[in-house]
GROMACS .gro file of C-alpha atoms in nm:
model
  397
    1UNK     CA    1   3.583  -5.914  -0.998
    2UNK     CA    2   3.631  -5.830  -0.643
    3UNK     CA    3   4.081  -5.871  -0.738
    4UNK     CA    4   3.998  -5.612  -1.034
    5UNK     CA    5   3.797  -5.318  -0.831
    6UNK     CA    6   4.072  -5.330  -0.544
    7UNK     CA    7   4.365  -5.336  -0.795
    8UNK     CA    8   4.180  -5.030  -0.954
    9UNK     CA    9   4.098  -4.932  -0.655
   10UNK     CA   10   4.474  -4.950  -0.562
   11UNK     CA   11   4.573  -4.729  -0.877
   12UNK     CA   12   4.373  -4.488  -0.814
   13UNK     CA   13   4.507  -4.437  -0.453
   14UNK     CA   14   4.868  -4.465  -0.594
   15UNK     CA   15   4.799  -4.202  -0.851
   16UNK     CA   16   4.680  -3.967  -0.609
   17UNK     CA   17   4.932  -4.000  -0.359
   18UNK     CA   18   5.212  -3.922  -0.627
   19UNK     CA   19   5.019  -3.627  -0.790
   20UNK     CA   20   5.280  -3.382  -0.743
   21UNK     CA   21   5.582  -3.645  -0.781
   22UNK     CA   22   5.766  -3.546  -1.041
   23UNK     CA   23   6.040  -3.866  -1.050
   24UNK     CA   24   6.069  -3.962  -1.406
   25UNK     CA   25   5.930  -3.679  -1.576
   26UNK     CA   26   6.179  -3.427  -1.727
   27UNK     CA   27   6.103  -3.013  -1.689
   28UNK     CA   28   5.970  -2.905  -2.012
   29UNK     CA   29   6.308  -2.666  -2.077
   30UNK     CA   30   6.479  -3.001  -2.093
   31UNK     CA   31   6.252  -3.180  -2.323
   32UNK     CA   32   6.403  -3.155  -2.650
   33UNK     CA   33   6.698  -2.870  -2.744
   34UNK     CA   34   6.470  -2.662  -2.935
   35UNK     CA   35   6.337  -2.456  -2.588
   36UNK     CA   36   6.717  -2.432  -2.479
   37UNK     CA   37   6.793  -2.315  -2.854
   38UNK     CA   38   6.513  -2.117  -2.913
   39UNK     CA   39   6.424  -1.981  -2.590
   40UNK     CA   40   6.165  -1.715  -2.697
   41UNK     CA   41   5.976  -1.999  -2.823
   42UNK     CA   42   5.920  -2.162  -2.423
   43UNK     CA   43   5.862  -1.799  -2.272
   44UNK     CA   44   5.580  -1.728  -2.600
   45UNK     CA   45   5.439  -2.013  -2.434
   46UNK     CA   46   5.471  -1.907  -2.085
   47UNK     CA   47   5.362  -1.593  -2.086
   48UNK     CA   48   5.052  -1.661  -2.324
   49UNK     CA   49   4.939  -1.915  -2.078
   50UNK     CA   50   4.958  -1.695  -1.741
   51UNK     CA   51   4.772  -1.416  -1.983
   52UNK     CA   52   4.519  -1.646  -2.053
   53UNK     CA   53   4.525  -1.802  -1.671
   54UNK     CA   54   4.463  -1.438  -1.559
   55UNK     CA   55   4.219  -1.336  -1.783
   56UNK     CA   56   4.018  -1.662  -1.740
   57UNK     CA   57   4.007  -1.601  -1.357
   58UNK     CA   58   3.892  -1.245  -1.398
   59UNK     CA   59   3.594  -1.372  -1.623
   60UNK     CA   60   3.394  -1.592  -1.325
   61UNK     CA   61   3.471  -1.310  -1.089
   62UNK     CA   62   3.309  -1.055  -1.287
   63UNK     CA   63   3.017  -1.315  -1.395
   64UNK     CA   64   2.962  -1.371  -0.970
   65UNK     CA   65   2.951  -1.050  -0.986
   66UNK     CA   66   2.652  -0.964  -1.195
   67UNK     CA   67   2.503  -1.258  -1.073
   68UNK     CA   68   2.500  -1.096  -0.739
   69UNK     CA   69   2.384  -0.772  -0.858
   70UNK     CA   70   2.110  -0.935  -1.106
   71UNK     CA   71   1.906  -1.196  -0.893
   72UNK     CA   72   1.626  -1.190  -1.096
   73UNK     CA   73   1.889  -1.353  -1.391
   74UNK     CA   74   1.681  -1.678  -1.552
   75UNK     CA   75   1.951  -1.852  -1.610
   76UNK     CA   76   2.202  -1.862  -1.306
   77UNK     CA   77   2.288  -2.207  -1.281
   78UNK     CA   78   2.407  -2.218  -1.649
   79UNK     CA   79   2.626  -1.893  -1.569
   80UNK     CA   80   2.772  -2.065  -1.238
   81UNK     CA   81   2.848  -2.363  -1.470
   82UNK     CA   82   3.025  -2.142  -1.739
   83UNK     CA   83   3.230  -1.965  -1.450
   84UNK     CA   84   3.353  -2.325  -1.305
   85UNK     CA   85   3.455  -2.429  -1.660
   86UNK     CA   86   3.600  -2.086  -1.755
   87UNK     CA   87   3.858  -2.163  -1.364
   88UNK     CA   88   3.956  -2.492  -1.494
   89UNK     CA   89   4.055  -2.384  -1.810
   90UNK     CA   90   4.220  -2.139  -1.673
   91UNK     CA   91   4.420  -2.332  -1.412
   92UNK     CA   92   4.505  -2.603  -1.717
   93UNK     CA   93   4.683  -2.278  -1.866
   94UNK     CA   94   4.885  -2.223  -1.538
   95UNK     CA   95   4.982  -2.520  -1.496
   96UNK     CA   96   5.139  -2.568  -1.825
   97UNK     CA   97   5.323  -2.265  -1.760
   98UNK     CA   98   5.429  -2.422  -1.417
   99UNK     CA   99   5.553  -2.775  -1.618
  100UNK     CA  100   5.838  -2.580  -1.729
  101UNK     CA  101   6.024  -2.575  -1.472
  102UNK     CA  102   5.816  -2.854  -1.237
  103UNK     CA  103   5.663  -3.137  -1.424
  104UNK     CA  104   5.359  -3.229  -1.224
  105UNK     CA  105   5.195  -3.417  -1.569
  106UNK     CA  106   4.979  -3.593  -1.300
  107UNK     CA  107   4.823  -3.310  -1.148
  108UNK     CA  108   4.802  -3.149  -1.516
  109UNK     CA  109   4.610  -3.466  -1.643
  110UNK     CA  110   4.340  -3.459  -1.346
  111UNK     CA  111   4.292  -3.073  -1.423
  112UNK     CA  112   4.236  -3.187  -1.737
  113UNK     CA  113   3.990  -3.430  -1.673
  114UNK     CA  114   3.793  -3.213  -1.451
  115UNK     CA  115   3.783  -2.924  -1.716
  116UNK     CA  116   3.640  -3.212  -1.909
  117UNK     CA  117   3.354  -3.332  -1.679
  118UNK     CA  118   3.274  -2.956  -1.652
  119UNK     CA  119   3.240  -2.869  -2.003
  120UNK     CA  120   3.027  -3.171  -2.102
  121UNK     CA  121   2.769  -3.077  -1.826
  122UNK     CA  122   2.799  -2.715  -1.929
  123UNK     CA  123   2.701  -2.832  -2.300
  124UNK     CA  124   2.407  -3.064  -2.150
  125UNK     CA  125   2.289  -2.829  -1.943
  126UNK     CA  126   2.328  -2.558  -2.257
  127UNK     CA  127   2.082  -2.734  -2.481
  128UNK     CA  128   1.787  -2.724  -2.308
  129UNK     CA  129   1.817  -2.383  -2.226
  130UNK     CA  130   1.900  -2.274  -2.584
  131UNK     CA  131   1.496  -2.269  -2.667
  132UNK     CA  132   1.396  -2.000  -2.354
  133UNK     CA  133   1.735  -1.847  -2.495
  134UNK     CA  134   1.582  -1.806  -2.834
  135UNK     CA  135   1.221  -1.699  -2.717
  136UNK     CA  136   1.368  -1.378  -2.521
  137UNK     CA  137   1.268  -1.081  -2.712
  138UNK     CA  138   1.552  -0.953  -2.897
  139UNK     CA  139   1.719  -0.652  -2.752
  140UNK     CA  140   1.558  -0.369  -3.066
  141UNK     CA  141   1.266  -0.480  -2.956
  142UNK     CA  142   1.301  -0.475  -2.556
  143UNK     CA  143   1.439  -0.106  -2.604
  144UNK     CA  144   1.089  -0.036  -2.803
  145UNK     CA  145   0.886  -0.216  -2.528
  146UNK     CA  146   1.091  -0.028  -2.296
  147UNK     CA  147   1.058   0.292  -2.499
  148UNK     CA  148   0.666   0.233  -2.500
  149UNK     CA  149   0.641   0.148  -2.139
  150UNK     CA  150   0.824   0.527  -2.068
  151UNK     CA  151   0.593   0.740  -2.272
  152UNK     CA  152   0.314   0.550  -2.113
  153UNK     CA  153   0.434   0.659  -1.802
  154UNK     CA  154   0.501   1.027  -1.873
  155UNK     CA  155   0.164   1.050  -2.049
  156UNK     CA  156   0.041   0.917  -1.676
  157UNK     CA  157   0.232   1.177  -1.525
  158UNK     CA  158   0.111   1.438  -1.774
  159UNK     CA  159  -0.234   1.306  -1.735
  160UNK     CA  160  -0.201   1.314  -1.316
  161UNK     CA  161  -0.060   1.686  -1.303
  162UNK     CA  162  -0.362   1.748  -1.528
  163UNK     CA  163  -0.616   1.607  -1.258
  164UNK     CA  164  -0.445   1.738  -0.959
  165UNK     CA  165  -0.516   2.130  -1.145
  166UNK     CA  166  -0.839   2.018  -1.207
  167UNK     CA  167  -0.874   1.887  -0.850
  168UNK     CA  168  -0.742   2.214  -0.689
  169UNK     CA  169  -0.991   2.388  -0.910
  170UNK     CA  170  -1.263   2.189  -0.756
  171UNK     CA  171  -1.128   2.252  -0.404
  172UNK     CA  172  -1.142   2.604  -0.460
  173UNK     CA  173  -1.520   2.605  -0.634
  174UNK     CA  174  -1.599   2.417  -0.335
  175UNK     CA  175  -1.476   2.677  -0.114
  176UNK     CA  176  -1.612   2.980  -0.273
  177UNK     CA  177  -1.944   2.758  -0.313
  178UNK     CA  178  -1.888   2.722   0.073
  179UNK     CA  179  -1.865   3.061   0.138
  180UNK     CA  180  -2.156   3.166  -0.072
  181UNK     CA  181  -2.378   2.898   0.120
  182UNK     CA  182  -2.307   3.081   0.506
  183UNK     CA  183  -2.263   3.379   0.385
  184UNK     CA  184  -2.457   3.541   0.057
  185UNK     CA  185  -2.738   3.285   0.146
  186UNK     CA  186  -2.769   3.296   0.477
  187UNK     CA  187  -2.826   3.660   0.465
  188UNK     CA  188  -3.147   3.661   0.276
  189UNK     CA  189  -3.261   3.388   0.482
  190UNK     CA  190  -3.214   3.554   0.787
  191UNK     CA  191  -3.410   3.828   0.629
  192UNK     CA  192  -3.704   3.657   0.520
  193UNK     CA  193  -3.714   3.446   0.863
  194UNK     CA  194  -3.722   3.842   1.045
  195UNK     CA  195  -3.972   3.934   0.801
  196UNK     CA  196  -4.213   3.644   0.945
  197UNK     CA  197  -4.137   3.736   1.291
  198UNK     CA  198  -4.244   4.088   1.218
  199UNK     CA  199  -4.543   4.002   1.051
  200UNK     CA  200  -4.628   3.736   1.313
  201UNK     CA  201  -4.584   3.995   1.614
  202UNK     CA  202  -4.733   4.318   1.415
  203UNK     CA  203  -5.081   4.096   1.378
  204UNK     CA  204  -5.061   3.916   1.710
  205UNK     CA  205  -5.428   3.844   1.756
  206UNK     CA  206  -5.515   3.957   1.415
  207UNK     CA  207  -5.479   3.712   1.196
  208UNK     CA  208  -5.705   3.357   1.132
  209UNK     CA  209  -5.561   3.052   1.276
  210UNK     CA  210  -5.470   2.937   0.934
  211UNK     CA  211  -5.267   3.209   0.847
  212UNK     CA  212  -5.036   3.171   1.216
  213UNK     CA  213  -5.015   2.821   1.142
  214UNK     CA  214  -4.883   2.867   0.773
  215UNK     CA  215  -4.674   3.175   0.928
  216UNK     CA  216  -4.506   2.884   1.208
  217UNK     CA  217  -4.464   2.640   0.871
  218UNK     CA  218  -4.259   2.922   0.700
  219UNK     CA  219  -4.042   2.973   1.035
  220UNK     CA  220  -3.946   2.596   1.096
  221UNK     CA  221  -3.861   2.573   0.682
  222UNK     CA  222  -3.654   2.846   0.749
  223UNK     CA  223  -3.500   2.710   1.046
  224UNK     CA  224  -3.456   2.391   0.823
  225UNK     CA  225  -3.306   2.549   0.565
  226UNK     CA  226  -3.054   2.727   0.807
  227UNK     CA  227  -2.985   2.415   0.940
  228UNK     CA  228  -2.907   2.234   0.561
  229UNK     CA  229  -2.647   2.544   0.521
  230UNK     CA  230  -2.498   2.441   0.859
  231UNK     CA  231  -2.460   2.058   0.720
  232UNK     CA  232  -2.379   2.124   0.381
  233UNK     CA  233  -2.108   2.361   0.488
  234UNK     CA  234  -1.993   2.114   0.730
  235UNK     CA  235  -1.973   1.810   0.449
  236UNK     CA  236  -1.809   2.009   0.243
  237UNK     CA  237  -1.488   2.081   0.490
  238UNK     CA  238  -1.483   1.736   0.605
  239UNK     CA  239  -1.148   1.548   0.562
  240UNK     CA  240  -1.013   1.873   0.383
  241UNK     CA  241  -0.888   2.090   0.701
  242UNK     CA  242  -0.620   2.006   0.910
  243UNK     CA  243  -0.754   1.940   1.256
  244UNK     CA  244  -0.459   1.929   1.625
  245UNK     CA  245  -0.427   1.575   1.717
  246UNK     CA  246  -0.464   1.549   2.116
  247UNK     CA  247  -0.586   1.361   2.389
  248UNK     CA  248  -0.951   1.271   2.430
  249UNK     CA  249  -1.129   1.159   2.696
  250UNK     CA  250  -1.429   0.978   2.507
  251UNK     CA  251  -1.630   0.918   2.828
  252UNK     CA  252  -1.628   1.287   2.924
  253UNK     CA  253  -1.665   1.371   2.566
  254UNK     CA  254  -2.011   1.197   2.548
  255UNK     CA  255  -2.133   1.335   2.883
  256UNK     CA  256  -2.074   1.697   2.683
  257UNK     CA  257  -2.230   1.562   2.402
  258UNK     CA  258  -2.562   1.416   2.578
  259UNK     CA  259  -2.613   1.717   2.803
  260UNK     CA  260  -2.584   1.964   2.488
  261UNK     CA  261  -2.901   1.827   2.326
  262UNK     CA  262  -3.225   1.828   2.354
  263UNK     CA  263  -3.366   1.532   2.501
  264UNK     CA  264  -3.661   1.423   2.663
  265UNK     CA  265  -3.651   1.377   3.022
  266UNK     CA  266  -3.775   1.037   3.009
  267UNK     CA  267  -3.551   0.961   2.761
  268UNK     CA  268  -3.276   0.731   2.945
  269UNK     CA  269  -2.900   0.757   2.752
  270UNK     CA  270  -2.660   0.482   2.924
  271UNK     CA  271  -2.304   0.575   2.872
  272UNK     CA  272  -2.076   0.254   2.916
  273UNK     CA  273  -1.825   0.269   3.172
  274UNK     CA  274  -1.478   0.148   3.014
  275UNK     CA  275  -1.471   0.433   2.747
  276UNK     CA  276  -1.142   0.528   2.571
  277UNK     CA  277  -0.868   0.797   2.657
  278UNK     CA  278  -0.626   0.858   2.304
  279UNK     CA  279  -0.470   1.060   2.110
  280UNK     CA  280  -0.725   1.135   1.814
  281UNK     CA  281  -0.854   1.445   1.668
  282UNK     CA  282  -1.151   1.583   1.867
  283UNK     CA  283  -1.357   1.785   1.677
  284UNK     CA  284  -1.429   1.511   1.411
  285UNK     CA  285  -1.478   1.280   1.676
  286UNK     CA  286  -1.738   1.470   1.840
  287UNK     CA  287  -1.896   1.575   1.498
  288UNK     CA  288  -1.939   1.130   1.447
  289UNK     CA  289  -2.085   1.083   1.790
  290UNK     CA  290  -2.270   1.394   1.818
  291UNK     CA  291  -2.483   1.342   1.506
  292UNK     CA  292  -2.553   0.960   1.574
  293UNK     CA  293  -2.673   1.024   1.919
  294UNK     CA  294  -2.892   1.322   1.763
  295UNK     CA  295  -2.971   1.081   1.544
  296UNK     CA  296  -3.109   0.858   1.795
  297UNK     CA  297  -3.312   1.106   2.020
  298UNK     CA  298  -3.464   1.271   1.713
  299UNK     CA  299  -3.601   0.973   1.529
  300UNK     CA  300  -3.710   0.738   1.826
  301UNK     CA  301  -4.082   0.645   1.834
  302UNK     CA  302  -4.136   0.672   2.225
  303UNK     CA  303  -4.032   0.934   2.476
  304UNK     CA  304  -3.927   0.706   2.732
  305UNK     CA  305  -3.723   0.540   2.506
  306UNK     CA  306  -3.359   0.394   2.562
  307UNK     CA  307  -3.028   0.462   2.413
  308UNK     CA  308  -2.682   0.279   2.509
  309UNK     CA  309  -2.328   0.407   2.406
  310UNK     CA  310  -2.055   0.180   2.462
  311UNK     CA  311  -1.686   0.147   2.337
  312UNK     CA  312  -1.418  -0.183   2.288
  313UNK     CA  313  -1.104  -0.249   2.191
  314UNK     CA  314  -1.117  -0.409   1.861
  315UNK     CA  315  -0.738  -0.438   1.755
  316UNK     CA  316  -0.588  -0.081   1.546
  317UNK     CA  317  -0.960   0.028   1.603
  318UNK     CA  318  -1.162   0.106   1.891
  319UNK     CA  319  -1.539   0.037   1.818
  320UNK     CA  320  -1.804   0.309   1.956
  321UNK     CA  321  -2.133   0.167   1.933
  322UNK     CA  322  -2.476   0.373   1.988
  323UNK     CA  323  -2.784   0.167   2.019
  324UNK     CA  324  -3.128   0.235   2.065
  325UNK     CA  325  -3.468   0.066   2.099
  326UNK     CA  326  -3.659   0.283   1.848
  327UNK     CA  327  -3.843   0.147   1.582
  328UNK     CA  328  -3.593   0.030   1.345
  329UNK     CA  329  -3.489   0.051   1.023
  330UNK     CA  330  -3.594  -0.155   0.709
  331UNK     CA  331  -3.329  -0.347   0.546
  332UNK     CA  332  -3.387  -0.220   0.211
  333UNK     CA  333  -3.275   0.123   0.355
  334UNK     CA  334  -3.011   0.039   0.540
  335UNK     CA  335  -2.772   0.224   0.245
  336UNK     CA  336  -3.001   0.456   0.169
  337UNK     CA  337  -2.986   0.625   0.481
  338UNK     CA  338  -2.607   0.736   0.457
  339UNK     CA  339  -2.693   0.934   0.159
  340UNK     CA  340  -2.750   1.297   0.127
  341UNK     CA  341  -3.063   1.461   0.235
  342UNK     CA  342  -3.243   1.118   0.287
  343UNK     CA  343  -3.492   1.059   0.569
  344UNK     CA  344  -3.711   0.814   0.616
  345UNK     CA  345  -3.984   1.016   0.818
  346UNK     CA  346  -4.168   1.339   0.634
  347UNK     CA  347  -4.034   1.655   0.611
  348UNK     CA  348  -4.250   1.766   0.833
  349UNK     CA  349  -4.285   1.527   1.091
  350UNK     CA  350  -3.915   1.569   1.219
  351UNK     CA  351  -3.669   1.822   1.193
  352UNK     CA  352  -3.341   1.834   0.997
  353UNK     CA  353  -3.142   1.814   0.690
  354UNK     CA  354  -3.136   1.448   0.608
  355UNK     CA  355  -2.737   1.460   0.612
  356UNK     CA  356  -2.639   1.360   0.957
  357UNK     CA  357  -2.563   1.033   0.832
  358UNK     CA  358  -2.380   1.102   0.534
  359UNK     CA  359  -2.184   1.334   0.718
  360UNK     CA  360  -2.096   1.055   0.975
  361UNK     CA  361  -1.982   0.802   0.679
  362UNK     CA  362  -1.782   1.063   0.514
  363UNK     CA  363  -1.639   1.165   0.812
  364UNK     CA  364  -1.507   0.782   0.915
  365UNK     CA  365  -1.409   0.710   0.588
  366UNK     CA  366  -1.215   1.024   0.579
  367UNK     CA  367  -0.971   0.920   0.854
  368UNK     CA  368  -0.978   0.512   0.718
  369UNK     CA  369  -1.254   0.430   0.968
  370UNK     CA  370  -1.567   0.184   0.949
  371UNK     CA  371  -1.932   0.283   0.964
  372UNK     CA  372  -2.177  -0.030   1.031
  373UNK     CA  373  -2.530  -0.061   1.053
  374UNK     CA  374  -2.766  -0.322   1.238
  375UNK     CA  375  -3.144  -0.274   1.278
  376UNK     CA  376  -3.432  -0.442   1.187
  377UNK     CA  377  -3.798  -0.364   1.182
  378UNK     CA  378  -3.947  -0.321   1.582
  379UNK     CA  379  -3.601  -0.441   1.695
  380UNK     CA  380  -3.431  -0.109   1.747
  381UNK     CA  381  -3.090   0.008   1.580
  382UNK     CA  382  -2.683  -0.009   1.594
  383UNK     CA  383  -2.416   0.193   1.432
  384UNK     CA  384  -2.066   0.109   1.491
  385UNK     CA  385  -1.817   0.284   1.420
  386UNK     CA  386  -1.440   0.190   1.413
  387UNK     CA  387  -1.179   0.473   1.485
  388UNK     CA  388  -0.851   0.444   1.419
  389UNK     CA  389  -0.621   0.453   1.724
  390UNK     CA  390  -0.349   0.592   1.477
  391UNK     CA  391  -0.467   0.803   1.252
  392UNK     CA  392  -0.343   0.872   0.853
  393UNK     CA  393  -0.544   1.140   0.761
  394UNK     CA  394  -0.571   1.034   0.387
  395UNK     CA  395  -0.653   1.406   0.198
  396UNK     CA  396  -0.598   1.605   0.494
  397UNK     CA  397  -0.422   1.879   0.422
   0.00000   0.00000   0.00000
């Protein structure tokens, strides 16, 4: 056994090392008289197999080609193998031309072979593929699908332009409804609210306690409703104007802030000390602080209470955080309380619209911020808020 594999082994060595010997083996114009005879014949022969050399290389180029350009292709392997078998048949045909004058049968016959081995595993590795082949919608109905797919899209389109009319309409309504509210109402308002000053100072001394009491009611409803004009005017332009980006100093912004309202002088506000400078938009800014630390003065239980603002770095955000030791809010309201004109304290017992909070939430949300709540019952209350550090102003026009 071992004698047999080394004199194969042996052959196979010889072979290769006369591959391109050509001892004993005739050029193919001298086989035979008929090429020297009929000459035409040998050059048909030729030049059809350089034709078909050339054309068989330019095949696997152009198949690399789209294979390059089309990655998402399901079947590439299969195309690589068709390009490999497409060169060897090609270089069989050149070398057949080339036996004409050099007779390298040897090399011939291993082209051969290889061009062989390829084709069989292009063939085995055809046949499984031939059933995804056959499943792959045919190309009348891709063109439908496709067809489908683009009217679906420009009804979208239609559909889109349609909203973004209706939208602008809106926008405008808004405005004009914004108008109306500081403008057409507030001048009745400010009428009637004269008219009980009038009567109040015409009478002064005149009139039963009852009556000045009920005349004081009517003046802080009035001052109420002046004030819901003021929010509602103010949530309505939120996220929808374009406000200067610049820098603000957050610590000084605060002090502003806390000195600007009304607080009771036993009241103690605690302003943390590593507070941000950035680039932001101001006036929203102040607008979000300014109502939660209103917020906080107006509906704590005790006069001596205590309120904390604080800021941190938390990543693309920084978090501002206003706490107080009030009296809490119920976790069944904790989402009730961001909505419009909500308060969970009678009319009468505190002053205001009921839309601080809302207007806090919509404006965070309107710059891709966070609003978060913490509180429980007797244990006093948290709002977070996360502000961008970069800001995409998302609807701002």
């Amino acid at each position: 056994m071992i004698l047999l594999i080394t004199g194969f082994m042996s052959q196979i060595w010889q072979f290769f090392t006369n591959l391109f010997n050509t001892d004993g083996f005739p050029a193919r114009w001298y086989c035979g008289s008929v090429w020297r005879e009929e000459p035409e014949v040998g050059w048909l022969h030729i030049l059809s197999d350089l034709a078909t050399f050339g054309a068989y290389l330019a095949i696997p180029i152009l198949l690399v080609v789209f294979l390059w350009r089309r990655r998402d292709f399901p079947f590439p392997k299969l195309v690589g193998l068709f390009a490999l078998f497409i060169v060897s048949c090609g270089l069989v045909h050149l070398v057949e031309a080339i036996i004409f004058w050099q007779p390298i049968y040897r090399f011939s016959g291993l082209l051969k072979l290889i061009t062989a081995v390829v084709s069989c595993a292009t063939v085995f590795a055809l046949v499984p593929v031939i059933p995804r082949i056959l499943k792959l919608p045919d190309l009348e109905k891709l063109n439908a699908q496709m067809e489908a797919e683009i009217a679906e899209r420009k009804r979208a389109e239609r559909n889109l332009r349609k909203h973004m009319k209706q939208l602008e309409r809106s926008n405008q309504e808004l405005d004009e409804f914004a108008y109306i509210a500081s403008h057409d109402l507030r001048s009745p308002l400010q009428g009637v609210k004269n008219l009980a000053s009038w009567i109040r100072d015409d009478n002064e001394g005149k009139l039963p306690e009852d009556s000045v009491r009920h005349i004081e009611l009517m003046q802080q409803r009035i001052l109420r409703m002046e004030n819901l004009l003021d929010d509602l005017l103010q949530y309505s332009r939120i996220g929808r104007t374009n406000q200067e980006i610049q820098e603000v100093d957050t610590g000084k912004l605060i002090i502003s802030i806390v000195d600007s309202l009304q607080c009771p002088t036993s009241m103690q506000i605690e302003i943390g000390s590593e507070m941000p400078v950035f680039n932001t938009m101001k006036v929203p800014l102040d607008l979000t602080l300014r109502n939660l630390v209103q917020n906080a003065i107006k509906h704590h239980d005790r006069e001596d209470g205590h309120i904390r603002i604080t800021s941190q770095d938390a990543g693309a955000f920084y978090e501002f955080t206003v706490q107080d030791d009030g009296p809490g809010i119920p976790a069944e309201f904790h989402e009730r309380v961001f909505k419009m004109f909500e308060t969970l304290r009678p009319r009468d017992t505190v002053e205001g619209s009921g839309m601080g909070l809302s207007i806090v939430k919509k404006t965070v949300e309107a710059i891709n911020g966070q609003v978060k709540l913490e509180s429980e019952v007797g244990q006093g209350t948290t709002f977070r808020i996360l502000w961008p550090k970069v800001l995409v102003k998302e609807g701002m026009e």
